[in-house]
Amino acid sequence: MNPRHSQDRLAGWYRQWKHPPEFRIAPERLNAGQRERIAGHLAVLDTALADLASAHAELSSAQAAARRSAASATTPAEQVDTARLAEAATGVWKAERKLERQDDGVGKTSRQISRSVRMARQALQEGIELKIQDHDGDDYDPGLSLRVLSVEDDPALTREVVLETFLPSIYFRGRLIQMGEVVVGRPPLQ
């Protein structure tokens, strides 16, 4: 164990201990496995963003060269590894959903992770035109580009609705790079 991490934990414990019990903050609700999975998703995202940044730099230099010469060539933007980008975006989406589903009060670390995940998603959407689309609660139409994993009868429904999204649909610059996977609910057949 890192000695610095041990000192931080001891300092955190002391800060809580010196206050009356009713004013102490509960320990972090994420277990080690959850923190490790979120860290893994963020690492994949970092790698994909680094790849994208290098492709963007190459694209900028290629555009400058194209302006200087009239020759047309394929741009590095077309060479972006969309599979890795979709994997990173899915990791961000999963981390965001886990943090949203967490019970009541969350600790400082969870809030920081949540803020980082939101910022990463916003950067993906605005910076590189990547759209992560969750389908929970959307009306279902067989013409949509979705992979239906199962269909469940639900007497409370009056029309077909997406009950749960297992994988989000991901669009890169308006082009579908990952098809969403969903469970659809429908009214019972009569």
Short mmCIF file of C-alpha atoms in Angstrom, two decimals:
data_model
loop_
_atom_site.label_atom_id
_atom_site.label_comp_id
_atom_site.label_asym_id
_atom_site.label_seq_id
_atom_site.Cartn_x
_atom_site.Cartn_y
_atom_site.Cartn_z
CA MET A 1 0.00 0.00 0.00
CA ASN A 2 1.20 3.45 -0.85
CA PRO A 3 2.37 5.21 2.38
CA ARG A 4 0.85 8.48 1.14
CA HIS A 5 -2.53 6.78 0.71
CA SER A 6 -2.28 5.38 4.24
CA GLN A 7 -1.51 8.86 5.64
CA ASP A 8 -4.48 10.32 3.76
CA ARG A 9 -6.80 7.67 5.20
CA LEU A 10 -5.49 8.30 8.71
CA ALA A 11 -5.91 12.07 8.31
CA GLY A 12 -9.44 11.53 6.98
CA TRP A 13 -10.31 9.30 9.92
CA TYR A 14 -8.99 11.87 12.39
CA ARG A 15 -10.96 14.70 10.75
CA GLN A 16 -14.14 12.65 11.24
CA TRP A 17 -13.27 11.41 14.74
CA LYS A 18 -12.73 14.89 16.19
CA HIS A 19 -16.40 15.79 15.52
CA PRO A 20 -19.46 14.46 17.39
CA PRO A 21 -20.93 11.29 15.81
CA GLU A 22 -24.00 13.07 14.42
CA PHE A 23 -21.75 15.38 12.36
CA ARG A 24 -19.45 12.71 10.96
CA ILE A 25 -19.63 11.91 7.28
CA ALA A 26 -20.26 8.28 6.39
CA PRO A 27 -17.43 6.44 4.64
CA GLU A 28 -17.45 6.18 0.85
CA ARG A 29 -20.23 3.95 -0.54
CA LEU A 30 -18.29 2.63 -3.55
CA ASN A 31 -16.56 -0.65 -2.87
CA ALA A 32 -13.11 -1.44 -4.23
CA GLY A 33 -14.51 -3.36 -7.22
CA GLN A 34 -16.74 -0.47 -8.26
CA ARG A 35 -13.89 2.02 -7.94
CA GLU A 36 -11.67 -0.29 -9.97
CA ARG A 37 -14.28 -0.66 -12.74
CA ILE A 38 -14.81 3.10 -12.92
CA ALA A 39 -11.06 3.65 -13.01
CA GLY A 40 -10.85 1.08 -15.85
CA HIS A 41 -13.58 2.88 -17.82
CA LEU A 42 -11.81 6.20 -17.30
CA ALA A 43 -8.48 4.68 -18.40
CA VAL A 44 -10.09 3.41 -21.63
CA LEU A 45 -11.59 6.86 -22.13
CA ASP A 46 -8.20 8.52 -21.60
CA THR A 47 -6.62 6.23 -24.19
CA ALA A 48 -9.37 6.88 -26.72
CA LEU A 49 -9.21 10.63 -26.13
CA ALA A 50 -5.42 10.57 -26.56
CA ASP A 51 -5.83 8.66 -29.84
CA LEU A 52 -8.45 11.13 -30.95
CA ALA A 53 -6.28 14.10 -30.00
CA SER A 54 -3.39 12.72 -32.05
CA ALA A 55 -5.77 12.10 -34.97
CA HIS A 56 -7.05 15.66 -34.60
CA ALA A 57 -3.48 17.01 -34.61
CA GLU A 58 -2.73 14.93 -37.70
CA LEU A 59 -5.94 16.20 -39.29
CA SER A 60 -4.96 19.82 -38.61
CA SER A 61 -1.53 19.32 -40.15
CA ALA A 62 -3.06 17.42 -43.08
CA GLN A 63 -5.56 20.23 -43.67
CA ALA A 64 -2.75 22.78 -43.64
CA ALA A 65 -0.80 20.67 -46.13
CA ALA A 66 -3.91 20.24 -48.28
CA ARG A 67 -4.35 24.00 -48.40
CA ARG A 68 -0.78 24.35 -49.61
CA SER A 69 -1.10 21.64 -52.20
CA ALA A 70 -4.10 20.82 -54.36
CA ALA A 71 -3.62 17.08 -53.98
CA SER A 72 -6.43 15.29 -52.16
CA ALA A 73 -5.68 12.48 -49.73
CA THR A 74 -7.61 10.62 -47.07
CA THR A 75 -7.73 12.55 -43.82
CA PRO A 76 -6.71 11.03 -40.47
CA ALA A 77 -10.24 11.73 -39.17
CA GLU A 78 -11.41 8.86 -41.36
CA GLN A 79 -8.81 6.66 -39.69
CA VAL A 80 -10.11 7.19 -36.13
CA ASP A 81 -10.56 3.86 -34.37
CA THR A 82 -14.32 4.09 -33.89
CA ALA A 83 -14.47 0.73 -32.08
CA ARG A 84 -12.19 2.02 -29.30
CA LEU A 85 -14.06 5.31 -29.25
CA ALA A 86 -17.38 3.44 -28.86
CA GLU A 87 -15.86 1.33 -26.08
CA ALA A 88 -14.70 4.44 -24.23
CA ALA A 89 -18.07 6.16 -24.65
CA THR A 90 -19.84 3.03 -23.39
CA GLY A 91 -17.54 3.01 -20.35
CA VAL A 92 -18.45 6.63 -19.60
CA TRP A 93 -22.16 5.80 -20.02
CA LYS A 94 -21.90 2.79 -17.66
CA ALA A 95 -20.00 4.77 -15.02
CA GLU A 96 -22.55 7.58 -15.24
CA ARG A 97 -25.47 5.13 -14.80
CA LYS A 98 -23.83 3.43 -11.80
CA LEU A 99 -23.25 6.76 -10.13
CA GLU A 100 -26.86 7.85 -10.81
CA ARG A 101 -28.24 4.63 -9.31
CA GLN A 102 -26.22 4.90 -6.12
CA ASP A 103 -28.28 5.14 -2.93
CA ASP A 104 -28.93 8.41 -1.02
CA GLY A 105 -25.94 10.55 0.08
CA VAL A 106 -22.69 10.06 -1.74
CA GLY A 107 -19.23 10.83 -0.47
CA LYS A 108 -16.80 13.42 -1.70
CA THR A 109 -14.94 10.92 -3.89
CA SER A 110 -18.18 9.82 -5.57
CA ARG A 111 -19.11 13.42 -6.29
CA GLN A 112 -15.68 14.03 -7.79
CA ILE A 113 -15.93 10.90 -9.93
CA SER A 114 -19.45 11.87 -11.00
CA ARG A 115 -18.29 15.36 -11.96
CA SER A 116 -15.35 13.92 -13.92
CA VAL A 117 -17.61 11.51 -15.78
CA ARG A 118 -20.07 14.31 -16.65
CA MET A 119 -17.20 16.50 -17.88
CA ALA A 120 -15.79 13.62 -19.96
CA ARG A 121 -19.18 13.01 -21.56
CA GLN A 122 -19.65 16.72 -22.26
CA ALA A 123 -16.16 16.92 -23.80
CA LEU A 124 -16.93 13.93 -26.01
CA GLN A 125 -20.23 15.40 -27.16
CA GLU A 126 -19.04 18.93 -27.81
CA GLY A 127 -15.39 18.47 -28.73
CA ILE A 128 -15.51 15.58 -31.15
CA GLU A 129 -19.21 15.39 -32.02
CA LEU A 130 -19.80 12.09 -30.23
CA LYS A 131 -23.40 11.43 -29.15
CA ILE A 132 -24.21 8.79 -26.53
CA GLN A 133 -27.92 7.95 -26.73
CA ASP A 134 -29.68 6.11 -23.90
CA HIS A 135 -33.07 4.70 -24.96
CA ASP A 136 -34.77 4.05 -21.58
CA GLY A 137 -38.45 5.08 -21.78
CA ASP A 138 -38.37 5.89 -25.52
CA ASP A 139 -41.18 4.68 -27.79
CA TYR A 140 -40.04 1.65 -29.77
CA ASP A 141 -40.40 1.47 -33.54
CA PRO A 142 -39.18 -1.63 -35.44
CA GLY A 143 -37.53 0.69 -37.98
CA LEU A 144 -35.05 2.05 -35.41
CA SER A 145 -31.42 0.97 -35.52
CA LEU A 146 -31.60 -1.01 -32.29
CA ARG A 147 -30.77 -4.59 -31.43
CA VAL A 148 -33.69 -5.97 -29.39
CA LEU A 149 -32.43 -8.51 -26.85
CA SER A 150 -35.92 -9.49 -25.63
CA VAL A 151 -39.54 -8.43 -25.71
CA GLU A 152 -41.59 -8.54 -22.50
CA ASP A 153 -45.38 -8.34 -22.15
CA ASP A 154 -46.51 -5.70 -19.66
CA PRO A 155 -50.23 -5.09 -19.04
CA ALA A 156 -49.47 -1.54 -17.81
CA LEU A 157 -48.29 -0.50 -21.29
CA THR A 158 -50.44 0.81 -24.14
CA ARG A 159 -47.66 0.88 -26.75
CA GLU A 160 -44.21 -0.60 -27.30
CA VAL A 161 -41.60 1.12 -25.11
CA VAL A 162 -37.90 0.54 -24.41
CA LEU A 163 -37.77 -0.77 -20.83
CA GLU A 164 -34.00 -0.96 -20.43
CA THR A 165 -30.90 -0.07 -22.38
CA PHE A 166 -28.01 -2.54 -22.14
CA LEU A 167 -25.75 -0.68 -24.59
CA PRO A 168 -26.30 2.89 -25.77
CA SER A 169 -26.37 3.90 -29.41
CA ILE A 170 -23.26 5.91 -30.20
CA TYR A 171 -22.92 8.35 -33.09
CA PHE A 172 -19.61 9.84 -34.23
CA ARG A 173 -20.04 12.93 -36.38
CA GLY A 174 -23.61 11.88 -37.17
CA ARG A 175 -22.68 8.32 -38.19
CA LEU A 176 -23.78 5.30 -36.10
CA ILE A 177 -20.68 3.52 -34.75
CA GLN A 178 -22.40 1.35 -32.11
CA MET A 179 -25.93 -0.01 -32.32
CA GLY A 180 -27.90 0.16 -29.07
CA GLU A 181 -29.05 -3.03 -27.33
CA VAL A 182 -32.41 -2.83 -25.54
CA VAL A 183 -35.25 -4.73 -23.89
CA VAL A 184 -38.66 -3.74 -25.25
CA GLY A 185 -41.95 -3.87 -23.36
CA ARG A 186 -45.26 -4.24 -25.15
CA PRO A 187 -48.92 -4.53 -24.19
CA PRO A 188 -50.08 -8.16 -23.99
CA LEU A 189 -51.39 -9.67 -27.23
CA GLN A 190 -55.13 -10.36 -27.21
#
